[in-house]
mmCIF file with all atom_site columns, C-alpha atoms in Angstrom:
data_model
loop_
_atom_site.group_PDB
_atom_site.id
_atom_site.type_symbol
_atom_site.label_atom_id
_atom_site.label_alt_id
_atom_site.label_comp_id
_atom_site.label_asym_id
_atom_site.label_entity_id
_atom_site.label_seq_id
_atom_site.pdbx_PDB_ins_code
_atom_site.Cartn_x
_atom_site.Cartn_y
_atom_site.Cartn_z
_atom_site.occupancy
_atom_site.B_iso_or_equiv
_atom_site.pdbx_formal_charge
_atom_site.auth_seq_id
_atom_site.auth_comp_id
_atom_site.auth_asym_id
_atom_site.auth_atom_id
_atom_site.pdbx_PDB_model_num
ATOM 1   C CA . UNK A 1 1   ? 0.049   0.019  0.084   1.00 51.00 ? 381 UNK A CA 1
ATOM 2   C CA . UNK A 1 2   ? 1.630   3.373  -0.653  1.00 73.00 ? 382 UNK A CA 1
ATOM 3   C CA . UNK A 1 3   ? 1.611   5.982  1.559   1.00 88.00 ? 383 UNK A CA 1
ATOM 4   C CA . UNK A 1 4   ? -0.977  8.841  1.386   1.00 95.00 ? 384 UNK A CA 1
ATOM 5   C CA . UNK A 1 5   ? 0.585   12.036 -0.247  1.00 95.00 ? 385 UNK A CA 1
ATOM 6   C CA . UNK A 1 6   ? 0.939   15.226 1.676   1.00 96.00 ? 386 UNK A CA 1
ATOM 7   C CA . UNK A 1 7   ? -1.594  17.518 -0.203  1.00 95.00 ? 387 UNK A CA 1
ATOM 8   C CA . UNK A 1 8   ? -1.147  20.643 1.518   1.00 94.00 ? 388 UNK A CA 1
ATOM 9   C CA . UNK A 1 9   ? 1.849   22.678 3.233   1.00 96.00 ? 389 UNK A CA 1
ATOM 10  C CA . UNK A 1 10  ? -0.176  23.754 6.407   1.00 95.00 ? 390 UNK A CA 1
ATOM 11  C CA . UNK A 1 11  ? -0.721  22.429 9.870   1.00 96.00 ? 391 UNK A CA 1
ATOM 12  C CA . UNK A 1 12  ? 1.885   19.734 10.600  1.00 97.00 ? 392 UNK A CA 1
ATOM 13  C CA . UNK A 1 13  ? 3.522   20.168 7.158   1.00 98.00 ? 393 UNK A CA 1
ATOM 14  C CA . UNK A 1 14  ? 3.481   24.066 7.146   1.00 97.00 ? 394 UNK A CA 1
ATOM 15  C CA . UNK A 1 15  ? 7.590   23.484 7.789   1.00 98.00 ? 395 UNK A CA 1
ATOM 16  C CA . UNK A 1 16  ? 7.307   22.677 4.118   1.00 98.00 ? 396 UNK A CA 1
ATOM 17  C CA . UNK A 1 17  ? 6.269   26.271 2.473   1.00 97.00 ? 397 UNK A CA 1
ATOM 18  C CA . UNK A 1 18  ? 8.239   28.818 1.667   1.00 97.00 ? 398 UNK A CA 1
ATOM 19  C CA . UNK A 1 19  ? 6.410   31.148 4.159   1.00 97.00 ? 399 UNK A CA 1
ATOM 20  C CA . UNK A 1 20  ? 7.920   28.978 7.065   1.00 98.00 ? 400 UNK A CA 1
ATOM 21  C CA . UNK A 1 21  ? 10.306  31.297 8.897   1.00 97.00 ? 401 UNK A CA 1
ATOM 22  C CA . UNK A 1 22  ? 13.479  29.782 8.975   1.00 95.00 ? 402 UNK A CA 1
ATOM 23  C CA . UNK A 1 23  ? 16.651  31.726 8.278   1.00 94.00 ? 403 UNK A CA 1
ATOM 24  C CA . UNK A 1 24  ? 18.016  31.108 5.171   1.00 94.00 ? 404 UNK A CA 1
ATOM 25  C CA . UNK A 1 25  ? 21.419  32.386 3.857   1.00 92.00 ? 405 UNK A CA 1
ATOM 26  C CA . UNK A 1 26  ? 21.279  33.273 -0.147  1.00 92.00 ? 406 UNK A CA 1
ATOM 27  C CA . UNK A 1 27  ? 23.257  35.765 -2.347  1.00 91.00 ? 407 UNK A CA 1
ATOM 28  C CA . UNK A 1 28  ? 24.179  36.030 -6.346  1.00 91.00 ? 408 UNK A CA 1
ATOM 29  C CA . UNK A 1 29  ? 26.031  38.457 -8.300  1.00 90.00 ? 409 UNK A CA 1
ATOM 30  C CA . UNK A 1 30  ? 23.788  41.418 -7.389  1.00 89.00 ? 410 UNK A CA 1
ATOM 31  C CA . UNK A 1 31  ? 23.284  40.699 -3.923  1.00 89.00 ? 411 UNK A CA 1
ATOM 32  C CA . UNK A 1 32  ? 25.976  39.577 -1.340  1.00 91.00 ? 412 UNK A CA 1
ATOM 33  C CA . UNK A 1 33  ? 25.332  36.296 0.784   1.00 92.00 ? 413 UNK A CA 1
ATOM 34  C CA . UNK A 1 34  ? 22.503  37.320 3.101   1.00 91.00 ? 414 UNK A CA 1
ATOM 35  C CA . UNK A 1 35  ? 20.729  35.684 5.876   1.00 93.00 ? 415 UNK A CA 1
ATOM 36  C CA . UNK A 1 36  ? 16.564  36.282 5.148   1.00 93.00 ? 416 UNK A CA 1
ATOM 37  C CA . UNK A 1 37  ? 13.868  35.026 7.492   1.00 94.00 ? 417 UNK A CA 1
ATOM 38  C CA . UNK A 1 38  ? 12.355  32.461 5.038   1.00 96.00 ? 418 UNK A CA 1
ATOM 39  C CA . UNK A 1 39  ? 12.821  31.317 1.169   1.00 97.00 ? 419 UNK A CA 1
ATOM 40  C CA . UNK A 1 40  ? 9.947   33.293 -0.261  1.00 97.00 ? 420 UNK A CA 1
ATOM 41  C CA . UNK A 1 41  ? 11.761  36.883 0.420   1.00 96.00 ? 421 UNK A CA 1
ATOM 42  C CA . UNK A 1 42  ? 15.111  36.035 -1.590  1.00 96.00 ? 422 UNK A CA 1
ATOM 43  C CA . UNK A 1 43  ? 12.727  34.254 -4.396  1.00 96.00 ? 423 UNK A CA 1
ATOM 44  C CA . UNK A 1 44  ? 11.103  37.152 -5.013  1.00 96.00 ? 424 UNK A CA 1
ATOM 45  C CA . UNK A 1 45  ? 13.909  39.368 -5.046  1.00 95.00 ? 425 UNK A CA 1
ATOM 46  C CA . UNK A 1 46  ? 15.589  37.210 -7.329  1.00 96.00 ? 426 UNK A CA 1
ATOM 47  C CA . UNK A 1 47  ? 12.854  38.106 -9.937  1.00 96.00 ? 427 UNK A CA 1
ATOM 48  C CA . UNK A 1 48  ? 14.519  41.431 -10.650 1.00 96.00 ? 428 UNK A CA 1
ATOM 49  C CA . UNK A 1 49  ? 17.931  42.756 -11.873 1.00 96.00 ? 429 UNK A CA 1
ATOM 50  C CA . UNK A 1 50  ? 16.932  46.431 -11.208 1.00 95.00 ? 430 UNK A CA 1
ATOM 51  C CA . UNK A 1 51  ? 19.034  47.158 -8.109  1.00 93.00 ? 431 UNK A CA 1
ATOM 52  C CA . UNK A 1 52  ? 16.456  49.741 -6.503  1.00 93.00 ? 432 UNK A CA 1
ATOM 53  C CA . UNK A 1 53  ? 13.767  47.214 -6.552  1.00 94.00 ? 433 UNK A CA 1
ATOM 54  C CA . UNK A 1 54  ? 16.165  44.448 -5.313  1.00 92.00 ? 434 UNK A CA 1
ATOM 55  C CA . UNK A 1 55  ? 17.326  46.539 -2.176  1.00 90.00 ? 435 UNK A CA 1
ATOM 56  C CA . UNK A 1 56  ? 13.470  47.400 -1.762  1.00 90.00 ? 436 UNK A CA 1
ATOM 57  C CA . UNK A 1 57  ? 12.972  43.367 -1.801  1.00 88.00 ? 437 UNK A CA 1
ATOM 58  C CA . UNK A 1 58  ? 15.716  42.636 0.640   1.00 85.00 ? 438 UNK A CA 1
ATOM 59  C CA . UNK A 1 59  ? 14.458  44.742 3.318   1.00 88.00 ? 439 UNK A CA 1
ATOM 60  C CA . UNK A 1 60  ? 11.450  43.024 3.587   1.00 91.00 ? 440 UNK A CA 1
ATOM 61  C CA . UNK A 1 61  ? 10.706  40.849 6.494   1.00 91.00 ? 441 UNK A CA 1
ATOM 62  C CA . UNK A 1 62  ? 7.459   38.990 6.040   1.00 95.00 ? 442 UNK A CA 1
ATOM 63  C CA . UNK A 1 63  ? 6.843   36.586 3.232   1.00 96.00 ? 443 UNK A CA 1
ATOM 64  C CA . UNK A 1 64  ? 3.702   37.726 2.348   1.00 95.00 ? 444 UNK A CA 1
ATOM 65  C CA . UNK A 1 65  ? 5.042   41.468 1.621   1.00 95.00 ? 445 UNK A CA 1
ATOM 66  C CA . UNK A 1 66  ? 7.674   39.807 -0.237  1.00 95.00 ? 446 UNK A CA 1
ATOM 67  C CA . UNK A 1 67  ? 4.859   37.537 -2.546  1.00 94.00 ? 447 UNK A CA 1
ATOM 68  C CA . UNK A 1 68  ? 2.853   40.878 -2.826  1.00 94.00 ? 448 UNK A CA 1
ATOM 69  C CA . UNK A 1 69  ? 5.520   43.129 -3.879  1.00 94.00 ? 449 UNK A CA 1
ATOM 70  C CA . UNK A 1 70  ? 6.991   40.411 -6.206  1.00 94.00 ? 450 UNK A CA 1
ATOM 71  C CA . UNK A 1 71  ? 4.394   40.946 -8.377  1.00 93.00 ? 451 UNK A CA 1
ATOM 72  C CA . UNK A 1 72  ? 5.340   44.631 -9.155  1.00 95.00 ? 452 UNK A CA 1
ATOM 73  C CA . UNK A 1 73  ? 9.003   43.844 -10.008 1.00 95.00 ? 453 UNK A CA 1
ATOM 74  C CA . UNK A 1 74  ? 10.428  44.366 -13.350 1.00 97.00 ? 454 UNK A CA 1
ATOM 75  C CA . UNK A 1 75  ? 10.773  40.534 -14.162 1.00 96.00 ? 455 UNK A CA 1
ATOM 76  C CA . UNK A 1 76  ? 14.378  39.851 -15.579 1.00 96.00 ? 456 UNK A CA 1
ATOM 77  C CA . UNK A 1 77  ? 14.439  38.575 -19.162 1.00 97.00 ? 457 UNK A CA 1
ATOM 78  C CA . UNK A 1 78  ? 15.881  35.356 -18.090 1.00 96.00 ? 458 UNK A CA 1
ATOM 79  C CA . UNK A 1 79  ? 13.092  34.516 -15.354 1.00 95.00 ? 459 UNK A CA 1
ATOM 80  C CA . UNK A 1 80  ? 11.655  31.638 -16.697 1.00 92.00 ? 460 UNK A CA 1
ATOM 81  C CA . UNK A 1 81  ? 15.198  29.981 -17.362 1.00 92.00 ? 461 UNK A CA 1
ATOM 82  C CA . UNK A 1 82  ? 16.642  30.465 -13.696 1.00 93.00 ? 462 UNK A CA 1
ATOM 83  C CA . UNK A 1 83  ? 13.554  30.310 -11.574 1.00 94.00 ? 463 UNK A CA 1
ATOM 84  C CA . UNK A 1 84  ? 13.890  26.619 -10.905 1.00 93.00 ? 464 UNK A CA 1
ATOM 85  C CA . UNK A 1 85  ? 17.513  26.891 -10.376 1.00 93.00 ? 465 UNK A CA 1
ATOM 86  C CA . UNK A 1 86  ? 16.833  29.726 -7.897  1.00 95.00 ? 466 UNK A CA 1
ATOM 87  C CA . UNK A 1 87  ? 14.128  27.817 -6.006  1.00 96.00 ? 467 UNK A CA 1
ATOM 88  C CA . UNK A 1 88  ? 16.415  24.448 -5.990  1.00 95.00 ? 468 UNK A CA 1
ATOM 89  C CA . UNK A 1 89  ? 18.968  26.536 -4.396  1.00 95.00 ? 469 UNK A CA 1
ATOM 90  C CA . UNK A 1 90  ? 16.851  28.155 -1.910  1.00 97.00 ? 470 UNK A CA 1
ATOM 91  C CA . UNK A 1 91  ? 14.729  25.244 -0.803  1.00 97.00 ? 471 UNK A CA 1
ATOM 92  C CA . UNK A 1 92  ? 18.476  23.083 -0.551  1.00 96.00 ? 472 UNK A CA 1
ATOM 93  C CA . UNK A 1 93  ? 19.589  25.903 1.753   1.00 96.00 ? 473 UNK A CA 1
ATOM 94  C CA . UNK A 1 94  ? 16.410  25.972 3.598   1.00 97.00 ? 474 UNK A CA 1
ATOM 95  C CA . UNK A 1 95  ? 16.892  22.336 4.732   1.00 97.00 ? 475 UNK A CA 1
ATOM 96  C CA . UNK A 1 96  ? 20.477  21.896 4.745   1.00 95.00 ? 476 UNK A CA 1
ATOM 97  C CA . UNK A 1 97  ? 21.125  24.502 7.190   1.00 94.00 ? 477 UNK A CA 1
ATOM 98  C CA . UNK A 1 98  ? 18.950  23.546 9.620   1.00 96.00 ? 478 UNK A CA 1
ATOM 99  C CA . UNK A 1 99  ? 18.910  19.883 11.141  1.00 96.00 ? 479 UNK A CA 1
ATOM 100 C CA . UNK A 1 100 ? 15.711  20.318 12.726  1.00 97.00 ? 480 UNK A CA 1
ATOM 101 C CA . UNK A 1 101 ? 14.002  21.012 9.302   1.00 98.00 ? 481 UNK A CA 1
ATOM 102 C CA . UNK A 1 102 ? 16.061  18.224 8.029   1.00 97.00 ? 482 UNK A CA 1
ATOM 103 C CA . UNK A 1 103 ? 14.565  15.978 10.445  1.00 98.00 ? 483 UNK A CA 1
ATOM 104 C CA . UNK A 1 104 ? 10.867  16.975 10.020  1.00 98.00 ? 484 UNK A CA 1
ATOM 105 C CA . UNK A 1 105 ? 11.659  16.642 6.137   1.00 98.00 ? 485 UNK A CA 1
ATOM 106 C CA . UNK A 1 106 ? 12.915  13.039 6.537   1.00 98.00 ? 486 UNK A CA 1
ATOM 107 C CA . UNK A 1 107 ? 10.007  11.996 8.609   1.00 98.00 ? 487 UNK A CA 1
ATOM 108 C CA . UNK A 1 108 ? 7.638   12.431 5.602   1.00 98.00 ? 488 UNK A CA 1
ATOM 109 C CA . UNK A 1 109 ? 9.442   9.128  4.534   1.00 97.00 ? 489 UNK A CA 1
ATOM 110 C CA . UNK A 1 110 ? 8.738   8.429  0.869   1.00 96.00 ? 490 UNK A CA 1
ATOM 111 C CA . UNK A 1 111 ? 5.256   10.257 0.902   1.00 97.00 ? 491 UNK A CA 1
ATOM 112 C CA . UNK A 1 112 ? 4.698   12.272 -2.043  1.00 96.00 ? 492 UNK A CA 1
ATOM 113 C CA . UNK A 1 113 ? 4.992   15.892 -1.464  1.00 97.00 ? 493 UNK A CA 1
ATOM 114 C CA . UNK A 1 114 ? 2.268   17.873 -3.438  1.00 95.00 ? 494 UNK A CA 1
ATOM 115 C CA . UNK A 1 115 ? 1.934   21.931 -2.901  1.00 95.00 ? 495 UNK A CA 1
ATOM 116 C CA . UNK A 1 116 ? -1.482  21.903 -3.185  1.00 91.00 ? 496 UNK A CA 1
ATOM 117 C CA . UNK A 1 117 ? -3.108  25.369 -3.208  1.00 87.00 ? 497 UNK A CA 1
ATOM 118 C CA . UNK A 1 118 ? -6.516  27.213 -4.352  1.00 80.00 ? 498 UNK A CA 1
ATOM 119 C CA . UNK A 1 119 ? -4.656  30.321 -5.680  1.00 80.00 ? 499 UNK A CA 1
ATOM 120 C CA . UNK A 1 120 ? -3.747  28.917 -9.083  1.00 75.00 ? 500 UNK A CA 1
ATOM 121 C CA . UNK A 1 121 ? -0.267  28.324 -8.313  1.00 82.00 ? 501 UNK A CA 1
ATOM 122 C CA . UNK A 1 122 ? -0.122  25.659 -11.343 1.00 86.00 ? 502 UNK A CA 1
ATOM 123 C CA . UNK A 1 123 ? 3.944   25.529 -11.937 1.00 91.00 ? 503 UNK A CA 1
ATOM 124 C CA . UNK A 1 124 ? 5.052   25.484 -8.485  1.00 93.00 ? 504 UNK A CA 1
ATOM 125 C CA . UNK A 1 125 ? 2.157   23.089 -6.872  1.00 91.00 ? 505 UNK A CA 1
ATOM 126 C CA . UNK A 1 126 ? -1.629  21.756 -7.886  1.00 92.00 ? 506 UNK A CA 1
ATOM 127 C CA . UNK A 1 127 ? -5.012  22.914 -7.511  1.00 85.00 ? 507 UNK A CA 1
ATOM 128 C CA . UNK A 1 128 ? -6.839  21.848 -4.441  1.00 84.00 ? 508 UNK A CA 1
ATOM 129 C CA . UNK A 1 129 ? -10.145 22.251 -5.641  1.00 84.00 ? 509 UNK A CA 1
ATOM 130 C CA . UNK A 1 130 ? -11.824 22.464 -8.967  1.00 80.00 ? 510 UNK A CA 1
ATOM 131 C CA . UNK A 1 131 ? -12.308 26.609 -10.000 1.00 83.00 ? 511 UNK A CA 1
ATOM 132 C CA . UNK A 1 132 ? -14.877 26.423 -12.754 1.00 82.00 ? 512 UNK A CA 1
ATOM 133 C CA . UNK A 1 133 ? -14.500 30.210 -13.252 1.00 82.00 ? 513 UNK A CA 1
ATOM 134 C CA . UNK A 1 134 ? -10.630 29.864 -14.135 1.00 80.00 ? 514 UNK A CA 1
ATOM 135 C CA . UNK A 1 135 ? -11.327 26.378 -15.812 1.00 83.00 ? 515 UNK A CA 1
ATOM 136 C CA . UNK A 1 136 ? -8.826  24.659 -13.270 1.00 81.00 ? 516 UNK A CA 1
ATOM 137 C CA . UNK A 1 137 ? -9.587  20.935 -12.046 1.00 86.00 ? 517 UNK A CA 1
ATOM 138 C CA . UNK A 1 138 ? -8.466  19.806 -8.726  1.00 85.00 ? 518 UNK A CA 1
ATOM 139 C CA . UNK A 1 139 ? -5.157  18.152 -9.318  1.00 84.00 ? 519 UNK A CA 1
ATOM 140 C CA . UNK A 1 140 ? -3.995  19.986 -12.388 1.00 86.00 ? 520 UNK A CA 1
ATOM 141 C CA . UNK A 1 141 ? -0.499  21.386 -12.061 1.00 88.00 ? 521 UNK A CA 1
ATOM 142 C CA . UNK A 1 142 ? 3.307   20.710 -12.409 1.00 90.00 ? 522 UNK A CA 1
ATOM 143 C CA . UNK A 1 143 ? 3.842   20.615 -8.589  1.00 93.00 ? 523 UNK A CA 1
ATOM 144 C CA . UNK A 1 144 ? 7.750   21.814 -9.125  1.00 94.00 ? 524 UNK A CA 1
ATOM 145 C CA . UNK A 1 145 ? 8.248   22.789 -5.406  1.00 96.00 ? 525 UNK A CA 1
ATOM 146 C CA . UNK A 1 146 ? 6.744   19.491 -4.275  1.00 96.00 ? 526 UNK A CA 1
ATOM 147 C CA . UNK A 1 147 ? 9.445   17.666 -6.877  1.00 94.00 ? 527 UNK A CA 1
ATOM 148 C CA . UNK A 1 148 ? 12.191  19.838 -5.409  1.00 96.00 ? 528 UNK A CA 1
ATOM 149 C CA . UNK A 1 149 ? 11.311  18.949 -1.945  1.00 97.00 ? 529 UNK A CA 1
ATOM 150 C CA . UNK A 1 150 ? 11.128  15.260 -2.483  1.00 96.00 ? 530 UNK A CA 1
ATOM 151 C CA . UNK A 1 151 ? 14.851  15.594 -4.115  1.00 95.00 ? 531 UNK A CA 1
ATOM 152 C CA . UNK A 1 152 ? 16.168  17.409 -1.361  1.00 96.00 ? 532 UNK A CA 1
ATOM 153 C CA . UNK A 1 153 ? 14.605  14.916 1.169   1.00 97.00 ? 533 UNK A CA 1
ATOM 154 C CA . UNK A 1 154 ? 16.546  12.178 -1.008  1.00 94.00 ? 534 UNK A CA 1
ATOM 155 C CA . UNK A 1 155 ? 19.615  13.944 -1.394  1.00 94.00 ? 535 UNK A CA 1
ATOM 156 C CA . UNK A 1 156 ? 19.654  14.313 2.516   1.00 96.00 ? 536 UNK A CA 1
ATOM 157 C CA . UNK A 1 157 ? 18.438  10.597 2.928   1.00 95.00 ? 537 UNK A CA 1
ATOM 158 C CA . UNK A 1 158 ? 21.185  9.283  0.920   1.00 93.00 ? 538 UNK A CA 1
ATOM 159 C CA . UNK A 1 159 ? 24.175  11.652 1.543   1.00 93.00 ? 539 UNK A CA 1
ATOM 160 C CA . UNK A 1 160 ? 24.064  13.449 -1.656  1.00 91.00 ? 540 UNK A CA 1
ATOM 161 C CA . UNK A 1 161 ? 24.500  17.230 -2.604  1.00 89.00 ? 541 UNK A CA 1
ATOM 162 C CA . UNK A 1 162 ? 20.905  18.631 -3.436  1.00 90.00 ? 542 UNK A CA 1
ATOM 163 C CA . UNK A 1 163 ? 22.299  21.650 -5.465  1.00 86.00 ? 543 UNK A CA 1
ATOM 164 C CA . UNK A 1 164 ? 23.760  19.401 -8.420  1.00 79.00 ? 544 UNK A CA 1
ATOM 165 C CA . UNK A 1 165 ? 20.726  17.243 -9.704  1.00 76.00 ? 545 UNK A CA 1
ATOM 166 C CA . UNK A 1 166 ? 20.998  15.483 -13.007 1.00 73.00 ? 546 UNK A CA 1
ATOM 167 C CA . UNK A 1 167 ? 20.013  17.414 -16.410 1.00 70.00 ? 547 UNK A CA 1
ATOM 168 C CA . UNK A 1 168 ? 17.173  14.692 -16.477 1.00 75.00 ? 548 UNK A CA 1
ATOM 169 C CA . UNK A 1 169 ? 15.798  15.273 -13.100 1.00 75.00 ? 549 UNK A CA 1
ATOM 170 C CA . UNK A 1 170 ? 15.277  19.014 -14.719 1.00 72.00 ? 550 UNK A CA 1
ATOM 171 C CA . UNK A 1 171 ? 13.700  17.592 -17.570 1.00 72.00 ? 551 UNK A CA 1
ATOM 172 C CA . UNK A 1 172 ? 11.294  15.086 -15.759 1.00 73.00 ? 552 UNK A CA 1
ATOM 173 C CA . UNK A 1 173 ? 10.268  18.482 -13.206 1.00 70.00 ? 553 UNK A CA 1
ATOM 174 C CA . UNK A 1 174 ? 7.476   19.740 -15.758 1.00 61.00 ? 554 UNK A CA 1
ATOM 175 C CA . UNK A 1 175 ? 7.222   17.129 -18.572 1.00 57.00 ? 555 UNK A CA 1
ATOM 176 C CA . UNK A 1 176 ? 6.474   14.113 -16.199 1.00 47.00 ? 556 UNK A CA 1
ATOM 177 C CA . UNK A 1 177 ? 3.438   15.479 -14.366 1.00 46.00 ? 557 UNK A CA 1
ATOM 178 C CA . UNK A 1 178 ? 0.595   13.436 -14.105 1.00 41.00 ? 558 UNK A CA 1
ATOM 179 C CA . UNK A 1 179 ? -2.782  14.258 -15.496 1.00 39.00 ? 559 UNK A CA 1
ATOM 180 C CA . UNK A 1 180 ? -5.191  15.829 -13.703 1.00 37.00 ? 560 UNK A CA 1
ATOM 181 C CA . UNK A 1 181 ? -7.831  13.440 -11.918 1.00 31.00 ? 561 UNK A CA 1
#
């Protein structure tokens, strides 16, 4: 019998969310390594290459504010090409930098991790319910965040480096999604 999937990053599984308050160190060519309150803030900041916008985003201390402001940024031209790498980097950092979070992630065993949501984030997660108005069916979505979390969990369990997955793993992230139920 297959273990029931985790279909919501809430309640006891809230720690899987990018909004979970846990220090994350991140930096890139525009931002020196900095410690952030959670994954969401540097992820949103990475969306722009505009120095003033980046500086404003880096001052944010609440994940909900970062997500809201992230919608107003000048999107960098290569965003669709780099966003998965950035998310992998941030999620890997979150769990590698915290033994407590590693233990919680490993305790999910082999359960499928699904970022179920009702706000239409179908690239990073899956729809948790039908939304006829938007033409979305429950179960529809790529669940890339869930797949990244399962990759990090597997690497932690096997003592491998989560930052350098195979090119095949990247190819399967979006293309091997199951059909909506």
